[in-house]
């Protein structure tokens, strides 16, 4: 074979390879799309928003709870609705995992949304997509930014208690542990600090941060980074030997407003969880981002829009994978 013929063949193979690679990448990007239900269930997003509006009028905490369900779902084998599955005699789901037990909530709201969607478009809208839409609507209704939700996820037929226990970041996490957990999901350090800003709404149980108040890192003393006045307030709300499930707002200043107050609190040494305060108390990228977001809410909002879309794209089930549950709590329903 002459050099010219050999070169031409190599060029053709190169073109074919490039085309296949382009098709592969293009198809992976096209797996989720904003218009997914435009024809099959055009009222889907309006139904989700309506149910959430009603729920938030009755319970101001529900917005944060729905946001958290989406986060805890995506961090366990991807955004596939696995967190919604109930335990059965032959199946163990994720609801009893440490990060979810006695704290994950909003399942009844998801049930209501699903019921209305089934009436409008039977067997069409997945539970995983409900969580993604609900997270967006909850943030918007609490005063935060909106974003275009990419849709087309399908629901898992499995769940993983062990993965929920291992992959969802602990409230006692250090910066390096947080970075590692997020990087394992394809999320950057900036994504991690940005998504942590969701703690500008919601509440946490005393058990999630009590060690900071009395026995930080086994020292028998409080965490020295906590503002002393804030520490006294927390110790009063969460006394030693008290109710471990007592709730405390993650943001004492504007607890139901999605804003950048969370980052201002960190600067004032008033972060509730260790995984919050270390973002500021640890020098480096996370500290710089906290300062940036505390000073510019628009920057936080813009980056949050990008980060939450990126998180919602973690390993979705699409095409013929998984199923569309009719009851979000049960496989094959």
C-alpha positions as YAML, in Angstrom:
chain: A
units: angstrom
residues:
- id: 1
  name: UNK
  ca: [0.00, 0.00, 0.00]
- id: 2
  name: UNK
  ca: [1.40, 3.40, -1.01]
- id: 3
  name: UNK
  ca: [1.90, 6.18, 1.45]
- id: 4
  name: UNK
  ca: [-0.84, 8.22, -0.21]
- id: 5
  name: UNK
  ca: [-3.36, 5.35, 0.02]
- id: 6
  name: UNK
  ca: [-2.34, 4.57, 3.59]
- id: 7
  name: UNK
  ca: [-2.70, 8.24, 4.53]
- id: 8
  name: UNK
  ca: [-6.13, 8.42, 2.91]
- id: 9
  name: UNK
  ca: [-7.28, 5.36, 4.83]
- id: 10
  name: UNK
  ca: [-6.02, 6.76, 8.11]
- id: 11
  name: UNK
  ca: [-7.80, 10.02, 7.34]
- id: 12
  name: UNK
  ca: [-11.07, 8.15, 6.62]
- id: 13
  name: UNK
  ca: [-10.82, 6.15, 9.84]
- id: 14
  name: UNK
  ca: [-10.07, 9.35, 11.72]
- id: 15
  name: UNK
  ca: [-13.17, 11.01, 10.27]
- id: 16
  name: UNK
  ca: [-15.34, 8.00, 11.10]
- id: 17
  name: UNK
  ca: [-13.98, 7.92, 14.67]
- id: 18
  name: UNK
  ca: [-14.59, 11.66, 15.09]
- id: 19
  name: UNK
  ca: [-18.13, 11.29, 13.78]
- id: 20
  name: UNK
  ca: [-18.89, 8.40, 16.14]
- id: 21
  name: UNK
  ca: [-17.42, 10.33, 19.05]
- id: 22
  name: UNK
  ca: [-19.51, 13.37, 18.14]
- id: 23
  name: UNK
  ca: [-22.67, 11.23, 17.91]
- id: 24
  name: UNK
  ca: [-21.90, 9.61, 21.27]
- id: 25
  name: UNK
  ca: [-21.27, 12.90, 23.05]
- id: 26
  name: UNK
  ca: [-24.21, 14.53, 21.31]
- id: 27
  name: UNK
  ca: [-26.57, 11.73, 22.31]
- id: 28
  name: UNK
  ca: [-25.42, 11.85, 25.94]
- id: 29
  name: UNK
  ca: [-26.11, 15.59, 26.04]
- id: 30
  name: UNK
  ca: [-29.50, 15.05, 24.43]
- id: 31
  name: UNK
  ca: [-30.61, 12.49, 27.00]
- id: 32
  name: UNK
  ca: [-32.34, 15.17, 29.05]
- id: 33
  name: UNK
  ca: [-34.22, 18.08, 27.51]
- id: 34
  name: UNK
  ca: [-36.39, 20.90, 28.77]
- id: 35
  name: UNK
  ca: [-39.15, 20.09, 26.28]
- id: 36
  name: UNK
  ca: [-39.41, 16.40, 27.19]
- id: 37
  name: UNK
  ca: [-43.05, 16.57, 28.35]
- id: 38
  name: UNK
  ca: [-44.23, 19.35, 26.04]
- id: 39
  name: UNK
  ca: [-46.38, 16.96, 24.01]
- id: 40
  name: UNK
  ca: [-46.90, 13.99, 26.35]
- id: 41
  name: UNK
  ca: [-47.87, 16.04, 29.44]
- id: 42
  name: UNK
  ca: [-47.89, 19.77, 28.68]
- id: 43
  name: UNK
  ca: [-49.32, 20.73, 32.07]
- id: 44
  name: UNK
  ca: [-46.75, 18.74, 34.06]
- id: 45
  name: UNK
  ca: [-44.69, 21.63, 35.40]
- id: 46
  name: UNK
  ca: [-47.77, 23.75, 36.16]
- id: 47
  name: UNK
  ca: [-49.21, 20.88, 38.21]
- id: 48
  name: UNK
  ca: [-45.98, 20.49, 40.19]
- id: 49
  name: UNK
  ca: [-45.81, 24.20, 40.94]
- id: 50
  name: UNK
  ca: [-49.45, 24.39, 42.03]
- id: 51
  name: UNK
  ca: [-49.10, 21.55, 44.53]
- id: 52
  name: UNK
  ca: [-45.90, 23.02, 45.97]
- id: 53
  name: UNK
  ca: [-47.46, 26.46, 46.35]
- id: 54
  name: UNK
  ca: [-50.29, 24.97, 48.37]
- id: 55
  name: UNK
  ca: [-47.91, 22.88, 50.47]
- id: 56
  name: UNK
  ca: [-45.65, 25.84, 51.27]
- id: 57
  name: UNK
  ca: [-48.61, 27.91, 52.42]
- id: 58
  name: UNK
  ca: [-49.21, 25.26, 55.08]
- id: 59
  name: UNK
  ca: [-45.59, 24.43, 55.89]
- id: 60
  name: UNK
  ca: [-42.80, 26.98, 55.37]
- id: 61
  name: UNK
  ca: [-40.18, 24.23, 55.73]
- id: 62
  name: UNK
  ca: [-41.36, 22.20, 52.77]
- id: 63
  name: UNK
  ca: [-39.34, 24.13, 50.19]
- id: 64
  name: UNK
  ca: [-36.06, 23.22, 51.87]
- id: 65
  name: UNK
  ca: [-37.25, 19.63, 52.34]
- id: 66
  name: UNK
  ca: [-37.98, 19.20, 48.63]
- id: 67
  name: UNK
  ca: [-34.64, 20.72, 47.68]
- id: 68
  name: UNK
  ca: [-32.92, 18.29, 50.03]
- id: 69
  name: UNK
  ca: [-34.77, 15.28, 48.57]
- id: 70
  name: UNK
  ca: [-33.42, 16.12, 45.11]
- id: 71
  name: UNK
  ca: [-29.88, 16.46, 46.49]
- id: 72
  name: UNK
  ca: [-30.00, 13.23, 48.50]
- id: 73
  name: UNK
  ca: [-31.52, 11.43, 45.52]
- id: 74
  name: UNK
  ca: [-28.86, 12.52, 43.04]
- id: 75
  name: UNK
  ca: [-25.96, 11.64, 45.36]
- id: 76
  name: UNK
  ca: [-27.02, 7.99, 45.54]
- id: 77
  name: UNK
  ca: [-26.48, 6.29, 42.18]
- id: 78
  name: UNK
  ca: [-27.73, 9.32, 40.28]
- id: 79
  name: UNK
  ca: [-30.98, 11.28, 40.01]
- id: 80
  name: UNK
  ca: [-33.34, 8.32, 39.75]
- id: 81
  name: UNK
  ca: [-35.99, 8.72, 42.46]
- id: 82
  name: UNK
  ca: [-34.49, 5.96, 44.60]
- id: 83
  name: UNK
  ca: [-34.86, 7.97, 47.81]
- id: 84
  name: UNK
  ca: [-38.65, 7.82, 47.46]
- id: 85
  name: UNK
  ca: [-38.90, 4.02, 47.70]
- id: 86
  name: UNK
  ca: [-40.40, 2.59, 50.90]
- id: 87
  name: UNK
  ca: [-38.97, -0.46, 52.62]
- id: 88
  name: UNK
  ca: [-40.87, -3.71, 52.19]
- id: 89
  name: UNK
  ca: [-40.44, -7.21, 53.62]
- id: 90
  name: UNK
  ca: [-38.12, -8.02, 50.71]
- id: 91
  name: UNK
  ca: [-36.63, -4.61, 49.92]
- id: 92
  name: UNK
  ca: [-34.60, -2.07, 51.88]
- id: 93
  name: UNK
  ca: [-34.58, 1.47, 50.57]
- id: 94
  name: UNK
  ca: [-32.68, 4.61, 51.55]
- id: 95
  name: UNK
  ca: [-35.12, 6.26, 53.94]
- id: 96
  name: UNK
  ca: [-33.53, 4.62, 57.01]
- id: 97
  name: UNK
  ca: [-29.98, 5.65, 56.04]
- id: 98
  name: UNK
  ca: [-28.30, 7.93, 58.56]
- id: 99
  name: UNK
  ca: [-28.56, 11.10, 56.44]
- id: 100
  name: UNK
  ca: [-32.31, 10.50, 55.86]
- id: 101
  name: UNK
  ca: [-33.68, 8.84, 59.00]
- id: 102
  name: UNK
  ca: [-35.97, 11.19, 60.96]
- id: 103
  name: UNK
  ca: [-34.93, 14.09, 58.73]
- id: 104
  name: UNK
  ca: [-35.84, 13.49, 55.06]
- id: 105
  name: UNK
  ca: [-39.39, 14.73, 54.55]
- id: 106
  name: UNK
  ca: [-41.80, 16.00, 51.92]
- id: 107
  name: UNK
  ca: [-42.73, 12.53, 50.67]
- id: 108
  name: UNK
  ca: [-46.44, 13.28, 51.08]
- id: 109
  name: UNK
  ca: [-46.08, 16.33, 48.83]
- id: 110
  name: UNK
  ca: [-44.41, 14.20, 46.17]
- id: 111
  name: UNK
  ca: [-47.25, 11.69, 46.51]
- id: 112
  name: UNK
  ca: [-49.79, 14.46, 45.93]
- id: 113
  name: UNK
  ca: [-47.90, 15.73, 42.88]
- id: 114
  name: UNK
  ca: [-47.67, 12.23, 41.45]
- id: 115
  name: UNK
  ca: [-51.36, 11.57, 42.02]
- id: 116
  name: UNK
  ca: [-52.35, 14.70, 40.10]
- id: 117
  name: UNK
  ca: [-49.90, 13.95, 37.31]
- id: 118
  name: UNK
  ca: [-51.25, 10.43, 36.97]
- id: 119
  name: UNK
  ca: [-54.75, 11.85, 36.58]
- id: 120
  name: UNK
  ca: [-53.55, 14.25, 33.89]
- id: 121
  name: UNK
  ca: [-51.03, 12.02, 32.06]
- id: 122
  name: UNK
  ca: [-51.02, 8.43, 33.24]
- id: 123
  name: UNK
  ca: [-47.64, 6.71, 33.43]
- id: 124
  name: UNK
  ca: [-45.79, 9.63, 31.85]
- id: 125
  name: UNK
  ca: [-43.89, 11.81, 34.33]
- id: 126
  name: UNK
  ca: [-41.20, 10.10, 36.39]
- id: 127
  name: UNK
  ca: [-40.73, 10.54, 40.12]
- id: 128
  name: UNK
  ca: [-37.10, 11.54, 39.51]
- id: 129
  name: UNK
  ca: [-38.26, 14.39, 37.28]
- id: 130
  name: UNK
  ca: [-40.82, 15.43, 39.89]
- id: 131
  name: UNK
  ca: [-37.96, 15.91, 42.38]
- id: 132
  name: UNK
  ca: [-35.97, 17.98, 39.87]
- id: 133
  name: UNK
  ca: [-38.91, 20.26, 39.05]
- id: 134
  name: UNK
  ca: [-39.95, 20.51, 42.70]
- id: 135
  name: UNK
  ca: [-36.45, 21.61, 43.76]
- id: 136
  name: UNK
  ca: [-36.53, 24.46, 41.22]
- id: 137
  name: UNK
  ca: [-40.04, 25.59, 42.17]
- id: 138
  name: UNK
  ca: [-39.26, 25.43, 45.88]
- id: 139
  name: UNK
  ca: [-36.22, 27.68, 45.46]
- id: 140
  name: UNK
  ca: [-38.16, 30.17, 43.32]
- id: 141
  name: UNK
  ca: [-41.09, 30.30, 45.73]
- id: 142
  name: UNK
  ca: [-38.63, 31.02, 48.57]
- id: 143
  name: UNK
  ca: [-37.26, 33.99, 46.60]
- id: 144
  name: UNK
  ca: [-34.34, 32.32, 44.85]
- id: 145
  name: UNK
  ca: [-33.33, 32.08, 41.18]
- id: 146
  name: UNK
  ca: [-35.11, 30.05, 38.52]
- id: 147
  name: UNK
  ca: [-33.53, 27.74, 35.96]
- id: 148
  name: UNK
  ca: [-34.61, 25.57, 33.05]
- id: 149
  name: UNK
  ca: [-35.00, 22.03, 34.36]
- id: 150
  name: UNK
  ca: [-33.72, 19.34, 32.01]
- id: 151
  name: UNK
  ca: [-36.17, 16.43, 31.92]
- id: 152
  name: UNK
  ca: [-36.47, 12.85, 30.75]
- id: 153
  name: UNK
  ca: [-35.17, 10.93, 33.77]
- id: 154
  name: UNK
  ca: [-36.68, 7.54, 34.51]
- id: 155
  name: UNK
  ca: [-37.12, 5.89, 37.89]
- id: 156
  name: UNK
  ca: [-34.86, 3.28, 39.41]
- id: 157
  name: UNK
  ca: [-36.03, -0.19, 40.35]
- id: 158
  name: UNK
  ca: [-33.41, -0.39, 43.10]
- id: 159
  name: UNK
  ca: [-32.05, 1.65, 45.98]
- id: 160
  name: UNK
  ca: [-28.90, 1.50, 48.08]
- id: 161
  name: UNK
  ca: [-28.88, 1.96, 51.83]
- id: 162
  name: UNK
  ca: [-25.09, 1.58, 51.98]
- id: 163
  name: UNK
  ca: [-24.46, 4.13, 49.24]
- id: 164
  name: UNK
  ca: [-26.77, 6.61, 50.97]
- id: 165
  name: UNK
  ca: [-24.79, 6.14, 54.18]
- id: 166
  name: UNK
  ca: [-21.43, 6.49, 52.44]
- id: 167
  name: UNK
  ca: [-21.90, 9.01, 49.63]
- id: 168
  name: UNK
  ca: [-24.10, 11.72, 51.13]
- id: 169
  name: UNK
  ca: [-21.82, 14.23, 52.91]
- id: 170
  name: UNK
  ca: [-21.99, 14.32, 56.69]
- id: 171
  name: UNK
  ca: [-22.74, 17.58, 58.57]
- id: 172
  name: UNK
  ca: [-19.47, 16.94, 60.42]
- id: 173
  name: UNK
  ca: [-17.44, 16.86, 57.18]
- id: 174
  name: UNK
  ca: [-14.17, 18.70, 56.69]
- id: 175
  name: UNK
  ca: [-13.46, 20.70, 53.52]
- id: 176
  name: UNK
  ca: [-11.30, 17.93, 52.05]
- id: 177
  name: UNK
  ca: [-14.04, 15.37, 52.70]
- id: 178
  name: UNK
  ca: [-16.65, 17.60, 51.08]
- id: 179
  name: UNK
  ca: [-14.49, 18.21, 48.02]
- id: 180
  name: UNK
  ca: [-13.87, 14.47, 47.67]
- id: 181
  name: UNK
  ca: [-17.58, 13.58, 47.95]
- id: 182
  name: UNK
  ca: [-18.58, 16.14, 45.34]
- id: 183
  name: UNK
  ca: [-15.72, 15.33, 42.97]
- id: 184
  name: UNK
  ca: [-16.83, 11.69, 43.04]
- id: 185
  name: UNK
  ca: [-20.10, 12.89, 41.51]
- id: 186
  name: UNK
  ca: [-18.41, 15.04, 38.87]
- id: 187
  name: UNK
  ca: [-18.96, 18.28, 40.79]
- id: 188
  name: UNK
  ca: [-16.21, 20.84, 41.35]
- id: 189
  name: UNK
  ca: [-15.16, 22.64, 44.52]
- id: 190
  name: UNK
  ca: [-17.05, 25.69, 43.27]
- id: 191
  name: UNK
  ca: [-20.16, 23.55, 42.70]
- id: 192
  name: UNK
  ca: [-19.84, 22.25, 46.27]
- id: 193
  name: UNK
  ca: [-19.63, 25.70, 47.87]
- id: 194
  name: UNK
  ca: [-22.43, 26.97, 45.64]
- id: 195
  name: UNK
  ca: [-24.80, 24.08, 46.34]
- id: 196
  name: UNK
  ca: [-24.05, 24.38, 50.06]
- id: 197
  name: UNK
  ca: [-25.79, 27.74, 49.76]
- id: 198
  name: UNK
  ca: [-29.08, 25.84, 49.72]
- id: 199
  name: UNK
  ca: [-28.61, 25.87, 53.50]
- id: 200
  name: UNK
  ca: [-29.86, 29.42, 53.39]
- id: 201
  name: UNK
  ca: [-33.27, 27.76, 53.94]
- id: 202
  name: UNK
  ca: [-34.26, 24.82, 56.11]
- id: 203
  name: UNK
  ca: [-33.49, 23.48, 59.55]
- id: 204
  name: UNK
  ca: [-31.23, 20.92, 61.18]
- id: 205
  name: UNK
  ca: [-31.60, 18.71, 64.24]
- id: 206
  name: UNK
  ca: [-29.50, 19.32, 67.34]
- id: 207
  name: UNK
  ca: [-27.85, 15.94, 66.86]
- id: 208
  name: UNK
  ca: [-26.35, 17.24, 63.60]
- id: 209
  name: UNK
  ca: [-24.21, 19.86, 65.31]
- id: 210
  name: UNK
  ca: [-24.29, 19.27, 69.09]
- id: 211
  name: UNK
  ca: [-20.70, 17.99, 69.16]
- id: 212
  name: UNK
  ca: [-19.61, 21.48, 68.08]
- id: 213
  name: UNK
  ca: [-21.29, 22.92, 71.16]
- id: 214
  name: UNK
  ca: [-19.78, 20.72, 73.85]
- id: 215
  name: UNK
  ca: [-17.15, 18.26, 72.64]
- id: 216
  name: UNK
  ca: [-15.60, 19.42, 69.39]
- id: 217
  name: UNK
  ca: [-13.20, 16.81, 67.97]
- id: 218
  name: UNK
  ca: [-13.15, 15.06, 71.36]
- id: 219
  name: UNK
  ca: [-11.67, 18.07, 73.18]
- id: 220
  name: UNK
  ca: [-14.47, 18.35, 75.70]
- id: 221
  name: UNK
  ca: [-14.82, 21.99, 74.65]
- id: 222
  name: UNK
  ca: [-16.91, 23.89, 72.05]
- id: 223
  name: UNK
  ca: [-15.70, 24.54, 68.53]
- id: 224
  name: UNK
  ca: [-13.49, 27.64, 68.90]
- id: 225
  name: UNK
  ca: [-14.61, 28.98, 65.51]
- id: 226
  name: UNK
  ca: [-18.22, 29.58, 66.66]
- id: 227
  name: UNK
  ca: [-19.22, 33.13, 67.55]
- id: 228
  name: UNK
  ca: [-19.64, 33.19, 71.34]
- id: 229
  name: UNK
  ca: [-23.09, 34.80, 71.32]
- id: 230
  name: UNK
  ca: [-24.26, 32.34, 68.68]
- id: 231
  name: UNK
  ca: [-22.79, 29.49, 70.73]
- id: 232
  name: UNK
  ca: [-24.74, 30.55, 73.82]
- id: 233
  name: UNK
  ca: [-27.95, 30.66, 71.77]
- id: 234
  name: UNK
  ca: [-27.35, 27.19, 70.38]
- id: 235
  name: UNK
  ca: [-26.49, 25.73, 73.78]
- id: 236
  name: UNK
  ca: [-29.76, 27.09, 75.12]
- id: 237
  name: UNK
  ca: [-31.70, 25.58, 72.24]
- id: 238
  name: UNK
  ca: [-29.80, 22.27, 72.34]
- id: 239
  name: UNK
  ca: [-28.78, 21.55, 75.95]
- id: 240
  name: UNK
  ca: [-26.73, 18.47, 76.77]
- id: 241
  name: UNK
  ca: [-29.06, 15.55, 77.34]
- id: 242
  name: UNK
  ca: [-31.89, 17.46, 75.67]
- id: 243
  name: UNK
  ca: [-34.05, 16.51, 72.70]
- id: 244
  name: UNK
  ca: [-31.64, 15.49, 69.95]
- id: 245
  name: UNK
  ca: [-34.36, 16.04, 67.33]
- id: 246
  name: UNK
  ca: [-35.01, 19.64, 68.33]
- id: 247
  name: UNK
  ca: [-34.80, 21.81, 65.22]
- id: 248
  name: UNK
  ca: [-32.71, 24.91, 64.63]
- id: 249
  name: UNK
  ca: [-32.79, 27.12, 61.49]
- id: 250
  name: UNK
  ca: [-29.71, 26.77, 59.29]
- id: 251
  name: UNK
  ca: [-29.97, 30.54, 58.82]
- id: 252
  name: UNK
  ca: [-31.25, 32.43, 61.86]
- id: 253
  name: UNK
  ca: [-31.53, 35.74, 60.02]
- id: 254
  name: UNK
  ca: [-33.71, 34.88, 56.99]
- id: 255
  name: UNK
  ca: [-34.62, 31.22, 57.56]
- id: 256
  name: UNK
  ca: [-37.25, 30.93, 54.81]
- id: 257
  name: UNK
  ca: [-35.70, 33.26, 52.21]
- id: 258
  name: UNK
  ca: [-33.41, 31.86, 49.54]
- id: 259
  name: UNK
  ca: [-30.68, 34.52, 49.54]
- id: 260
  name: UNK
  ca: [-26.97, 34.92, 50.20]
- id: 261
  name: UNK
  ca: [-27.37, 35.43, 53.96]
- id: 262
  name: UNK
  ca: [-25.93, 31.94, 54.53]
- id: 263
  name: UNK
  ca: [-22.52, 33.12, 53.36]
- id: 264
  name: UNK
  ca: [-22.70, 36.27, 55.47]
- id: 265
  name: UNK
  ca: [-23.43, 34.05, 58.47]
- id: 266
  name: UNK
  ca: [-20.31, 32.00, 57.76]
- id: 267
  name: UNK
  ca: [-18.22, 35.17, 57.73]
- id: 268
  name: UNK
  ca: [-19.71, 36.09, 61.10]
- id: 269
  name: UNK
  ca: [-18.78, 32.61, 62.44]
- id: 270
  name: UNK
  ca: [-22.46, 31.71, 62.67]
- id: 271
  name: UNK
  ca: [-22.55, 28.65, 60.46]
- id: 272
  name: UNK
  ca: [-24.70, 25.98, 62.09]
- id: 273
  name: UNK
  ca: [-23.08, 22.80, 60.80]
- id: 274
  name: UNK
  ca: [-19.39, 22.03, 60.77]
- id: 275
  name: UNK
  ca: [-19.69, 21.33, 57.04]
- id: 276
  name: UNK
  ca: [-20.94, 24.91, 56.67]
- id: 277
  name: UNK
  ca: [-18.46, 26.82, 58.80]
- id: 278
  name: UNK
  ca: [-15.37, 25.03, 57.46]
- id: 279
  name: UNK
  ca: [-16.07, 26.54, 54.05]
- id: 280
  name: UNK
  ca: [-15.03, 29.89, 55.50]
- id: 281
  name: UNK
  ca: [-12.68, 28.90, 58.32]
- id: 282
  name: UNK
  ca: [-10.49, 26.86, 55.96]
- id: 283
  name: UNK
  ca: [-8.24, 29.09, 53.85]
- id: 284
  name: UNK
  ca: [-8.20, 28.63, 50.11]
- id: 285
  name: UNK
  ca: [-10.77, 28.34, 47.34]
- id: 286
  name: UNK
  ca: [-13.77, 27.71, 49.57]
- id: 287
  name: UNK
  ca: [-12.99, 30.73, 51.74]
- id: 288
  name: UNK
  ca: [-12.67, 32.96, 48.67]
- id: 289
  name: UNK
  ca: [-15.98, 31.75, 47.26]
- id: 290
  name: UNK
  ca: [-17.77, 32.39, 50.56]
- id: 291
  name: UNK
  ca: [-16.46, 35.97, 50.55]
- id: 292
  name: UNK
  ca: [-17.51, 36.42, 46.92]
- id: 293
  name: UNK
  ca: [-21.05, 35.11, 47.45]
- id: 294
  name: UNK
  ca: [-21.50, 37.04, 50.68]
- id: 295
  name: UNK
  ca: [-20.69, 40.22, 48.79]
- id: 296
  name: UNK
  ca: [-22.68, 39.55, 45.63]
- id: 297
  name: UNK
  ca: [-25.99, 37.69, 45.66]
- id: 298
  name: UNK
  ca: [-26.27, 37.84, 41.86]
- id: 299
  name: UNK
  ca: [-23.02, 35.90, 41.51]
- id: 300
  name: UNK
  ca: [-24.30, 33.27, 43.93]
- id: 301
  name: UNK
  ca: [-27.62, 32.98, 42.11]
- id: 302
  name: UNK
  ca: [-25.97, 32.70, 38.69]
- id: 303
  name: UNK
  ca: [-23.55, 30.01, 39.85]
- id: 304
  name: UNK
  ca: [-26.32, 28.17, 41.71]
- id: 305
  name: UNK
  ca: [-28.35, 27.90, 38.51]
- id: 306
  name: UNK
  ca: [-25.42, 26.24, 36.75]
- id: 307
  name: UNK
  ca: [-24.48, 23.98, 39.67]
- id: 308
  name: UNK
  ca: [-27.98, 22.65, 40.31]
- id: 309
  name: UNK
  ca: [-28.46, 21.80, 36.63]
- id: 310
  name: UNK
  ca: [-25.12, 20.00, 36.70]
- id: 311
  name: UNK
  ca: [-26.14, 18.08, 39.82]
- id: 312
  name: UNK
  ca: [-29.46, 17.13, 38.22]
- id: 313
  name: UNK
  ca: [-27.52, 15.53, 35.35]
- id: 314
  name: UNK
  ca: [-25.75, 12.98, 37.57]
- id: 315
  name: UNK
  ca: [-26.20, 9.52, 36.01]
- id: 316
  name: UNK
  ca: [-29.87, 9.78, 34.96]
- id: 317
  name: UNK
  ca: [-31.72, 6.71, 33.73]
- id: 318
  name: UNK
  ca: [-33.03, 7.45, 30.24]
- id: 319
  name: UNK
  ca: [-34.45, 5.71, 27.21]
- id: 320
  name: UNK
  ca: [-35.61, 2.24, 28.19]
- id: 321
  name: UNK
  ca: [-33.65, 2.05, 31.44]
- id: 322
  name: UNK
  ca: [-35.56, 1.93, 34.70]
- id: 323
  name: UNK
  ca: [-39.30, 2.58, 34.71]
- id: 324
  name: UNK
  ca: [-41.95, 5.25, 35.21]
- id: 325
  name: UNK
  ca: [-43.47, 4.53, 38.59]
- id: 326
  name: UNK
  ca: [-47.14, 5.23, 39.10]
- id: 327
  name: UNK
  ca: [-46.54, 5.25, 42.84]
- id: 328
  name: UNK
  ca: [-43.24, 6.88, 43.75]
- id: 329
  name: UNK
  ca: [-42.93, 4.71, 46.86]
- id: 330
  name: UNK
  ca: [-42.92, 1.33, 45.14]
- id: 331
  name: UNK
  ca: [-41.10, -0.46, 42.32]
- id: 332
  name: UNK
  ca: [-43.27, -1.83, 39.52]
- id: 333
  name: UNK
  ca: [-46.28, 0.12, 40.68]
...
